[in-house]
Amino acid sequence: MDWEMTLRNEREKGREEGRMEERVKTEEQQKRAEAAEERADAAEERIRRLEEQIALLEKGVH
């Protein structure tokens, strides 16, 4: 194998490693985004329940 072929192979190997790293990063970002969305949904639900409780309390006070 000559040096040009070796350089080509090393360059392709580097590119493949880069693609794999990007896939891993993308998957990690997707998981973080999904977790954040779940936390936001849970927070919205807690807010809705608190607003209902406040409304009931206000009705009782008036």
mmCIF file of C-alpha atoms in Angstrom:
data_model
loop_
_atom_site.group_PDB
_atom_site.id
_atom_site.type_symbol
_atom_site.label_atom_id
_atom_site.label_comp_id
_atom_site.label_asym_id
_atom_site.label_seq_id
_atom_site.Cartn_x
_atom_site.Cartn_y
_atom_site.Cartn_z
ATOM 1 C CA MET A 1 0.000 0.000 0.000
ATOM 2 C CA ASP A 2 1.432 3.376 -0.908
ATOM 3 C CA TRP A 3 1.380 6.518 1.218
ATOM 4 C CA GLU A 4 -1.483 8.096 -0.751
ATOM 5 C CA MET A 5 -3.718 5.110 -0.056
ATOM 6 C CA THR A 6 -2.696 5.183 3.609
ATOM 7 C CA LEU A 7 -3.590 8.880 3.828
ATOM 8 C CA ARG A 8 -6.952 8.260 2.142
ATOM 9 C CA ASN A 9 -7.751 5.417 4.521
ATOM 10 C CA GLU A 10 -6.777 7.470 7.564
ATOM 11 C CA ARG A 11 -8.828 10.420 6.336
ATOM 12 C CA GLU A 12 -11.899 8.199 5.799
ATOM 13 C CA LYS A 13 -11.400 6.608 9.209
ATOM 14 C CA GLY A 14 -11.297 10.082 10.767
ATOM 15 C CA ARG A 15 -14.452 11.109 8.928
ATOM 16 C CA GLU A 16 -16.297 7.994 10.104
ATOM 17 C CA GLU A 17 -15.208 8.625 13.696
ATOM 18 C CA GLY A 18 -16.453 12.206 13.368
ATOM 19 C CA ARG A 19 -19.814 11.020 12.056
ATOM 20 C CA MET A 20 -20.147 8.560 14.938
ATOM 21 C CA GLU A 21 -19.329 11.290 17.475
ATOM 22 C CA GLU A 22 -21.955 13.572 15.916
ATOM 23 C CA ARG A 23 -24.557 10.783 16.061
ATOM 24 C CA VAL A 24 -23.830 10.255 19.748
ATOM 25 C CA LYS A 25 -24.065 14.006 20.420
ATOM 26 C CA THR A 26 -27.335 14.232 18.500
ATOM 27 C CA GLU A 27 -28.815 11.320 20.459
ATOM 28 C CA GLU A 28 -27.721 12.895 23.746
ATOM 29 C CA GLN A 29 -29.236 16.226 22.746
ATOM 30 C CA GLN A 30 -32.480 14.502 21.782
ATOM 31 C CA LYS A 31 -32.650 12.750 25.159
ATOM 32 C CA ARG A 32 -32.014 16.021 26.999
ATOM 33 C CA ALA A 33 -34.686 17.782 24.937
ATOM 34 C CA GLU A 34 -37.209 15.040 25.645
ATOM 35 C CA ALA A 35 -36.437 15.148 29.367
ATOM 36 C CA ALA A 36 -36.820 18.932 29.406
ATOM 37 C CA GLU A 37 -40.146 18.653 27.607
ATOM 38 C CA GLU A 38 -41.371 16.110 30.172
ATOM 39 C CA ARG A 39 -40.321 18.421 33.022
ATOM 40 C CA ALA A 40 -42.121 21.337 31.366
ATOM 41 C CA ASP A 41 -45.289 19.259 30.918
ATOM 42 C CA ALA A 42 -45.178 18.202 34.572
ATOM 43 C CA ALA A 43 -44.676 21.810 35.685
ATOM 44 C CA GLU A 44 -47.609 22.961 33.557
ATOM 45 C CA GLU A 45 -49.793 20.283 35.119
ATOM 46 C CA ARG A 46 -48.778 21.368 38.638
ATOM 47 C CA ILE A 47 -49.567 24.978 37.733
ATOM 48 C CA ARG A 48 -52.993 23.987 36.388
ATOM 49 C CA ARG A 49 -53.821 22.100 39.602
ATOM 50 C CA LEU A 50 -52.644 24.981 41.776
ATOM 51 C CA GLU A 51 -54.742 27.421 39.768
ATOM 52 C CA GLU A 52 -57.769 25.164 40.308
ATOM 53 C CA GLN A 53 -57.095 25.048 44.042
ATOM 54 C CA ILE A 54 -56.710 28.824 44.187
ATOM 55 C CA ALA A 55 -59.990 29.277 42.323
ATOM 56 C CA LEU A 56 -61.755 26.971 44.805
ATOM 57 C CA LEU A 57 -60.245 28.830 47.753
ATOM 58 C CA GLU A 58 -61.282 32.175 46.304
ATOM 59 C CA LYS A 59 -64.851 30.924 45.862
ATOM 60 C CA GLY A 60 -64.910 29.845 49.483
ATOM 61 C CA VAL A 61 -63.621 33.213 50.710
ATOM 62 C CA HIS A 62 -66.157 35.299 48.794
#
